[in-house]
């Protein structure tokens, strides 16, 4: 069920992950696949990313015991913590051999290109396959006082500068990706999202985008509310897949159980080719 420009995977929460790995996938195999390898860099089919206060090294060790194929994410690591508290950083973020048997992502947070490049250089030896820049967190501590996370979507040129410097600071075998929303506050049109993707990919060298298909509202909603109240717009991501065939997209948001995961999979196959629609009808 891999067709043409179909370069997308999905993120599930920890509860959904257990259901997917222990239930449907075990019985139905590849029917749950939502992505494919692109040039050897991105091999994940689905990701496990409840993240803050959840995806520590202990959780990821447990998750890896369930699946050797899921992409496991770290909690967000702030650049200044990596730089100025290296002992704590290594203790909590360096991966054990038992987790490294499958794909992994370490996420960095910050807005200073030099600090993020320094942090990326330091953590590249922690055993992760990919380093991700957080451009999607809506919390006041991050996007408000910290001026990073989802707030970075307002400055695509800065994000491109950050990712370019991060890429230059790490080995070529460690790709830099971006996790973002479809928009932020009143900057929520498809055209704005397209401009962000085009700028960061062309100027910043990013090939992979993990997109939470909701916009972030930075004032008036809590992080929990930002995960449920802004409406999902998967069609924005589908349009990006069509317009940027050389990029790799992962859909996030509303994917908490295997049924939702399968629904996205079917929608993407229908989008990618008429042959896919024929196979589904058959």
mmCIF file of C-alpha atoms in Angstrom:
data_model
loop_
_atom_site.group_PDB
_atom_site.id
_atom_site.type_symbol
_atom_site.label_atom_id
_atom_site.label_comp_id
_atom_site.label_asym_id
_atom_site.label_seq_id
_atom_site.Cartn_x
_atom_site.Cartn_y
_atom_site.Cartn_z
ATOM 1 C CA UNK A 1 0.000 0.000 0.000
ATOM 2 C CA UNK A 2 2.810 2.424 -0.822
ATOM 3 C CA UNK A 3 2.016 4.720 -3.735
ATOM 4 C CA UNK A 4 3.710 7.554 -5.609
ATOM 5 C CA UNK A 5 4.145 10.680 -3.546
ATOM 6 C CA UNK A 6 2.891 9.058 -0.358
ATOM 7 C CA UNK A 7 5.502 10.203 2.183
ATOM 8 C CA UNK A 8 3.563 10.514 5.400
ATOM 9 C CA UNK A 9 3.402 8.863 8.801
ATOM 10 C CA UNK A 10 1.405 9.475 11.960
ATOM 11 C CA UNK A 11 1.964 10.218 15.631
ATOM 12 C CA UNK A 12 -0.074 8.473 18.300
ATOM 13 C CA UNK A 13 -0.353 9.097 22.014
ATOM 14 C CA UNK A 14 0.872 6.560 24.545
ATOM 15 C CA UNK A 15 -2.543 4.912 25.102
ATOM 16 C CA UNK A 16 -3.156 4.679 21.381
ATOM 17 C CA UNK A 17 0.338 3.291 20.915
ATOM 18 C CA UNK A 18 -0.360 0.350 23.198
ATOM 19 C CA UNK A 19 -3.612 -0.386 21.359
ATOM 20 C CA UNK A 20 -1.969 -0.122 17.947
ATOM 21 C CA UNK A 21 1.045 -2.257 18.793
ATOM 22 C CA UNK A 22 -0.732 -4.932 20.789
ATOM 23 C CA UNK A 23 -3.877 -5.151 18.688
ATOM 24 C CA UNK A 24 -4.472 -4.292 15.068
ATOM 25 C CA UNK A 25 -0.893 -4.140 13.857
ATOM 26 C CA UNK A 26 -0.039 -7.550 15.242
ATOM 27 C CA UNK A 27 -2.936 -9.084 13.332
ATOM 28 C CA UNK A 28 -3.001 -7.051 10.143
ATOM 29 C CA UNK A 29 0.626 -6.215 9.541
ATOM 30 C CA UNK A 30 1.293 -3.599 6.874
ATOM 31 C CA UNK A 31 -2.274 -2.360 6.566
ATOM 32 C CA UNK A 32 -1.433 0.104 9.350
ATOM 33 C CA UNK A 33 1.616 1.598 7.648
ATOM 34 C CA UNK A 34 1.368 5.385 7.223
ATOM 35 C CA UNK A 35 4.773 6.186 5.788
ATOM 36 C CA UNK A 36 7.823 4.910 3.990
ATOM 37 C CA UNK A 37 11.569 5.371 3.996
ATOM 38 C CA UNK A 38 12.818 8.376 2.037
ATOM 39 C CA UNK A 39 16.452 8.213 0.847
ATOM 40 C CA UNK A 40 17.363 6.201 3.932
ATOM 41 C CA UNK A 41 16.791 9.114 6.307
ATOM 42 C CA UNK A 42 13.259 8.681 7.627
ATOM 43 C CA UNK A 43 12.056 5.164 8.174
ATOM 44 C CA UNK A 44 9.260 5.587 10.706
ATOM 45 C CA UNK A 45 5.745 4.291 10.135
ATOM 46 C CA UNK A 46 4.277 5.819 13.253
ATOM 47 C CA UNK A 47 5.643 7.812 16.170
ATOM 48 C CA UNK A 48 5.030 7.717 19.898
ATOM 49 C CA UNK A 49 5.196 11.217 21.297
ATOM 50 C CA UNK A 50 3.175 12.070 24.414
ATOM 51 C CA UNK A 51 6.426 13.876 25.328
ATOM 52 C CA UNK A 52 6.383 16.296 28.293
ATOM 53 C CA UNK A 53 6.480 14.446 31.626
ATOM 54 C CA UNK A 54 5.943 11.131 29.809
ATOM 55 C CA UNK A 55 8.570 10.152 27.244
ATOM 56 C CA UNK A 56 11.558 9.930 29.551
ATOM 57 C CA UNK A 57 14.151 7.178 29.139
ATOM 58 C CA UNK A 58 12.117 4.804 31.312
ATOM 59 C CA UNK A 59 8.941 5.197 29.246
ATOM 60 C CA UNK A 60 10.883 4.793 26.020
ATOM 61 C CA UNK A 61 12.521 1.627 27.315
ATOM 62 C CA UNK A 62 9.033 0.253 28.023
ATOM 63 C CA UNK A 63 7.705 1.412 24.648
ATOM 64 C CA UNK A 64 10.616 -0.155 22.820
ATOM 65 C CA UNK A 65 9.887 -3.487 24.503
ATOM 66 C CA UNK A 66 6.477 -3.363 22.780
ATOM 67 C CA UNK A 67 7.675 -2.254 19.353
ATOM 68 C CA UNK A 68 11.074 -2.174 17.681
ATOM 69 C CA UNK A 69 9.634 -0.211 14.774
ATOM 70 C CA UNK A 70 7.847 2.784 16.345
ATOM 71 C CA UNK A 71 9.722 6.082 16.336
ATOM 72 C CA UNK A 72 10.203 7.141 19.960
ATOM 73 C CA UNK A 73 10.553 10.796 20.913
ATOM 74 C CA UNK A 74 12.294 12.440 23.828
ATOM 75 C CA UNK A 75 10.796 15.159 25.952
ATOM 76 C CA UNK A 76 11.691 18.652 24.748
ATOM 77 C CA UNK A 77 15.212 19.668 25.780
ATOM 78 C CA UNK A 78 15.770 23.429 26.052
ATOM 79 C CA UNK A 79 19.005 24.552 24.413
ATOM 80 C CA UNK A 80 20.317 26.341 27.516
ATOM 81 C CA UNK A 81 19.824 23.200 29.616
ATOM 82 C CA UNK A 82 21.894 21.160 27.182
ATOM 83 C CA UNK A 83 24.642 23.789 27.141
ATOM 84 C CA UNK A 84 24.839 24.797 30.785
ATOM 85 C CA UNK A 85 23.784 21.587 32.540
ATOM 86 C CA UNK A 86 25.439 18.824 30.521
ATOM 87 C CA UNK A 87 25.562 16.302 33.374
ATOM 88 C CA UNK A 88 21.784 16.424 33.894
ATOM 89 C CA UNK A 89 21.218 16.408 30.148
ATOM 90 C CA UNK A 90 23.293 13.288 29.638
ATOM 91 C CA UNK A 91 21.677 11.559 32.596
ATOM 92 C CA UNK A 92 18.115 12.079 31.399
ATOM 93 C CA UNK A 93 18.453 12.143 27.607
ATOM 94 C CA UNK A 94 21.255 9.809 26.549
ATOM 95 C CA UNK A 95 19.748 6.624 25.132
ATOM 96 C CA UNK A 96 20.513 3.113 26.238
ATOM 97 C CA UNK A 97 21.303 0.382 23.740
ATOM 98 C CA UNK A 98 17.892 -1.227 24.311
ATOM 99 C CA UNK A 99 16.104 1.831 22.900
ATOM 100 C CA UNK A 100 18.491 2.407 19.985
ATOM 101 C CA UNK A 101 17.352 -0.732 18.180
ATOM 102 C CA UNK A 102 14.538 1.332 16.609
ATOM 103 C CA UNK A 103 14.202 4.901 15.279
ATOM 104 C CA UNK A 104 14.401 7.774 17.790
ATOM 105 C CA UNK A 105 14.051 11.567 17.805
ATOM 106 C CA UNK A 106 15.418 14.124 20.262
ATOM 107 C CA UNK A 107 13.540 17.431 20.323
ATOM 108 C CA UNK A 108 15.253 20.742 21.083
ATOM 109 C CA UNK A 109 13.555 23.977 22.102
ATOM 110 C CA UNK A 110 14.860 27.517 21.799
ATOM 111 C CA UNK A 111 15.079 30.501 19.472
ATOM 112 C CA UNK A 112 18.780 31.432 19.421
ATOM 113 C CA UNK A 113 20.483 29.961 16.331
ATOM 114 C CA UNK A 114 23.912 29.807 17.962
ATOM 115 C CA UNK A 115 22.681 28.108 21.144
ATOM 116 C CA UNK A 116 20.592 25.597 19.232
ATOM 117 C CA UNK A 117 23.525 24.759 16.973
ATOM 118 C CA UNK A 118 25.712 24.245 20.038
ATOM 119 C CA UNK A 119 23.061 22.087 21.711
ATOM 120 C CA UNK A 120 22.563 20.007 18.557
ATOM 121 C CA UNK A 121 26.294 19.424 18.285
ATOM 122 C CA UNK A 122 26.394 18.200 21.874
ATOM 123 C CA UNK A 123 23.412 15.826 21.769
ATOM 124 C CA UNK A 124 24.230 14.249 18.397
ATOM 125 C CA UNK A 125 26.230 11.608 20.259
ATOM 126 C CA UNK A 126 23.324 10.615 22.526
ATOM 127 C CA UNK A 127 22.183 7.857 20.170
ATOM 128 C CA UNK A 128 19.224 9.531 18.413
ATOM 129 C CA UNK A 129 18.585 9.149 14.688
ATOM 130 C CA UNK A 130 17.121 12.621 14.260
ATOM 131 C CA UNK A 131 17.079 16.018 15.989
ATOM 132 C CA UNK A 132 13.833 17.995 15.892
ATOM 133 C CA UNK A 133 13.175 21.712 16.428
ATOM 134 C CA UNK A 134 10.026 22.527 18.414
ATOM 135 C CA UNK A 135 7.897 25.067 16.547
ATOM 136 C CA UNK A 136 4.577 23.835 17.894
ATOM 137 C CA UNK A 137 4.389 24.084 21.685
ATOM 138 C CA UNK A 138 1.713 26.647 22.668
ATOM 139 C CA UNK A 139 2.418 26.897 26.416
ATOM 140 C CA UNK A 140 2.906 30.362 27.883
ATOM 141 C CA UNK A 141 6.236 29.366 29.381
ATOM 142 C CA UNK A 142 7.536 28.332 25.965
ATOM 143 C CA UNK A 143 5.785 30.518 23.380
ATOM 144 C CA UNK A 144 5.185 33.420 25.752
ATOM 145 C CA UNK A 145 8.108 34.140 28.038
ATOM 146 C CA UNK A 146 10.424 31.857 26.123
ATOM 147 C CA UNK A 147 9.534 33.196 22.659
ATOM 148 C CA UNK A 148 10.015 29.807 21.051
ATOM 149 C CA UNK A 149 7.799 26.804 20.356
ATOM 150 C CA UNK A 150 4.733 27.764 18.301
ATOM 151 C CA UNK A 151 5.747 31.443 18.410
ATOM 152 C CA UNK A 152 8.534 30.606 15.963
ATOM 153 C CA UNK A 153 5.964 30.036 13.223
ATOM 154 C CA UNK A 154 5.613 33.816 13.062
ATOM 155 C CA UNK A 155 9.250 34.083 11.925
ATOM 156 C CA UNK A 156 9.939 31.481 9.206
ATOM 157 C CA UNK A 157 13.219 33.119 8.189
ATOM 158 C CA UNK A 158 14.523 32.771 11.749
ATOM 159 C CA UNK A 159 13.488 29.105 11.785
ATOM 160 C CA UNK A 160 15.336 28.584 8.500
ATOM 161 C CA UNK A 161 18.452 30.206 9.969
ATOM 162 C CA UNK A 162 18.194 28.011 13.074
ATOM 163 C CA UNK A 163 17.805 24.759 11.164
ATOM 164 C CA UNK A 164 20.587 25.635 8.724
ATOM 165 C CA UNK A 165 22.980 26.251 11.614
ATOM 166 C CA UNK A 166 21.854 23.115 13.419
ATOM 167 C CA UNK A 167 22.470 21.068 10.277
ATOM 168 C CA UNK A 168 25.935 22.567 9.892
ATOM 169 C CA UNK A 169 26.754 21.673 13.502
ATOM 170 C CA UNK A 170 25.952 17.954 13.273
ATOM 171 C CA UNK A 171 27.080 15.044 11.132
ATOM 172 C CA UNK A 172 25.417 14.601 7.756
ATOM 173 C CA UNK A 173 23.882 11.372 9.018
ATOM 174 C CA UNK A 174 21.810 13.253 11.638
ATOM 175 C CA UNK A 175 18.873 14.983 9.896
ATOM 176 C CA UNK A 176 17.194 18.067 11.362
ATOM 177 C CA UNK A 177 13.383 18.150 11.304
ATOM 178 C CA UNK A 178 10.701 20.613 12.433
ATOM 179 C CA UNK A 179 7.550 19.993 14.459
ATOM 180 C CA UNK A 180 4.952 22.734 14.017
ATOM 181 C CA UNK A 181 1.258 23.594 13.883
ATOM 182 C CA UNK A 182 -0.762 24.568 10.815
ATOM 183 C CA UNK A 183 -0.745 28.148 12.072
ATOM 184 C CA UNK A 184 -0.609 30.393 15.100
ATOM 185 C CA UNK A 185 -3.186 32.944 16.323
ATOM 186 C CA UNK A 186 -4.464 34.881 13.293
ATOM 187 C CA UNK A 187 -1.705 33.570 11.023
ATOM 188 C CA UNK A 188 -3.750 30.523 10.107
ATOM 189 C CA UNK A 189 -4.320 30.456 6.351
ATOM 190 C CA UNK A 190 -3.058 27.641 4.177
ATOM 191 C CA UNK A 191 -0.979 30.177 2.276
ATOM 192 C CA UNK A 192 0.837 31.158 5.499
ATOM 193 C CA UNK A 193 1.550 27.509 6.299
ATOM 194 C CA UNK A 194 2.766 26.904 2.771
ATOM 195 C CA UNK A 195 5.098 29.910 3.023
ATOM 196 C CA UNK A 196 6.500 28.592 6.306
ATOM 197 C CA UNK A 197 7.177 25.135 4.833
ATOM 198 C CA UNK A 198 8.669 26.548 1.637
ATOM 199 C CA UNK A 199 10.954 28.956 3.521
ATOM 200 C CA UNK A 200 12.217 26.453 6.079
ATOM 201 C CA UNK A 201 12.769 23.705 3.517
ATOM 202 C CA UNK A 202 14.464 25.853 0.873
ATOM 203 C CA UNK A 203 16.553 28.085 3.150
ATOM 204 C CA UNK A 204 16.938 25.832 6.177
ATOM 205 C CA UNK A 205 17.438 22.514 4.422
ATOM 206 C CA UNK A 206 14.654 20.721 6.319
ATOM 207 C CA UNK A 207 13.161 17.684 4.580
ATOM 208 C CA UNK A 208 10.806 16.452 7.285
ATOM 209 C CA UNK A 209 7.944 18.303 8.981
ATOM 210 C CA UNK A 210 5.809 16.893 11.786
ATOM 211 C CA UNK A 211 2.573 18.871 11.688
ATOM 212 C CA UNK A 212 -0.082 19.050 14.387
ATOM 213 C CA UNK A 213 -3.099 19.745 12.179
ATOM 214 C CA UNK A 214 -4.494 22.435 14.494
ATOM 215 C CA UNK A 215 -3.446 26.029 14.846
ATOM 216 C CA UNK A 216 -2.014 27.213 18.168
ATOM 217 C CA UNK A 217 -3.790 29.931 20.124
ATOM 218 C CA UNK A 218 -1.135 31.482 22.335
ATOM 219 C CA UNK A 219 -3.397 33.542 24.596
ATOM 220 C CA UNK A 220 -6.597 32.297 26.177
ATOM 221 C CA UNK A 221 -6.098 28.547 25.822
ATOM 222 C CA UNK A 222 -4.044 26.180 27.948
ATOM 223 C CA UNK A 223 -1.738 23.611 26.313
ATOM 224 C CA UNK A 224 -4.382 20.926 26.968
ATOM 225 C CA UNK A 225 -7.100 23.054 25.352
ATOM 226 C CA UNK A 226 -4.803 23.707 22.392
ATOM 227 C CA UNK A 227 -4.766 19.963 21.802
ATOM 228 C CA UNK A 228 -8.552 19.759 21.443
ATOM 229 C CA UNK A 229 -10.349 23.081 20.875
ATOM 230 C CA UNK A 230 -8.833 24.440 17.631
ATOM 231 C CA UNK A 231 -10.386 22.378 14.822
ATOM 232 C CA UNK A 232 -8.335 19.757 13.031
ATOM 233 C CA UNK A 233 -7.575 20.541 9.403
ATOM 234 C CA UNK A 234 -5.943 17.451 7.964
ATOM 235 C CA UNK A 235 -6.658 18.808 4.480
ATOM 236 C CA UNK A 236 -3.918 21.408 4.993
ATOM 237 C CA UNK A 237 -1.375 18.617 5.391
ATOM 238 C CA UNK A 238 -2.816 16.688 2.430
ATOM 239 C CA UNK A 239 -2.312 19.787 0.268
ATOM 240 C CA UNK A 240 1.278 20.109 1.437
ATOM 241 C CA UNK A 241 1.925 16.480 0.501
ATOM 242 C CA UNK A 242 0.652 17.226 -2.994
ATOM 243 C CA UNK A 243 2.595 20.481 -3.405
ATOM 244 C CA UNK A 244 5.896 19.334 -1.888
ATOM 245 C CA UNK A 245 6.495 15.801 -3.230
ATOM 246 C CA UNK A 246 10.163 15.827 -2.194
ATOM 247 C CA UNK A 247 9.421 16.502 1.483
ATOM 248 C CA UNK A 248 8.333 14.078 4.187
ATOM 249 C CA UNK A 249 5.325 14.889 6.392
ATOM 250 C CA UNK A 250 4.061 13.330 9.595
ATOM 251 C CA UNK A 251 0.504 14.093 10.712
ATOM 252 C CA UNK A 252 -0.117 14.777 14.394
ATOM 253 C CA UNK A 253 -3.311 15.632 16.252
ATOM 254 C CA UNK A 254 -6.368 13.535 16.990
ATOM 255 C CA UNK A 255 -4.509 10.258 16.393
ATOM 256 C CA UNK A 256 -4.988 8.475 19.702
ATOM 257 C CA UNK A 257 -6.495 5.118 18.705
ATOM 258 C CA UNK A 258 -5.943 2.669 15.864
ATOM 259 C CA UNK A 259 -9.254 3.566 14.179
ATOM 260 C CA UNK A 260 -8.141 7.174 13.672
ATOM 261 C CA UNK A 261 -4.764 5.947 12.478
ATOM 262 C CA UNK A 262 -6.392 3.741 9.827
ATOM 263 C CA UNK A 263 -8.683 6.567 8.744
ATOM 264 C CA UNK A 264 -5.748 8.838 8.009
ATOM 265 C CA UNK A 265 -4.000 6.038 6.193
ATOM 266 C CA UNK A 266 -6.965 5.450 3.895
ATOM 267 C CA UNK A 267 -7.337 9.175 3.212
ATOM 268 C CA UNK A 268 -3.703 9.495 2.236
ATOM 269 C CA UNK A 269 -3.804 6.513 -0.097
ATOM 270 C CA UNK A 270 -6.864 7.988 -1.815
ATOM 271 C CA UNK A 271 -5.013 11.268 -2.162
ATOM 272 C CA UNK A 272 -1.872 9.707 -3.575
ATOM 273 C CA UNK A 273 -3.286 7.716 -6.489
ATOM 274 C CA UNK A 274 -6.372 6.418 -8.210
ATOM 275 C CA UNK A 275 -4.835 2.964 -7.939
ATOM 276 C CA UNK A 276 -5.066 3.244 -4.162
ATOM 277 C CA UNK A 277 -8.769 4.031 -4.380
ATOM 278 C CA UNK A 278 -9.281 1.026 -6.650
ATOM 279 C CA UNK A 279 -7.485 -1.264 -4.195
ATOM 280 C CA UNK A 280 -9.575 -0.008 -1.274
ATOM 281 C CA UNK A 281 -12.855 -0.535 -3.171
ATOM 282 C CA UNK A 282 -11.711 -4.037 -4.080
#
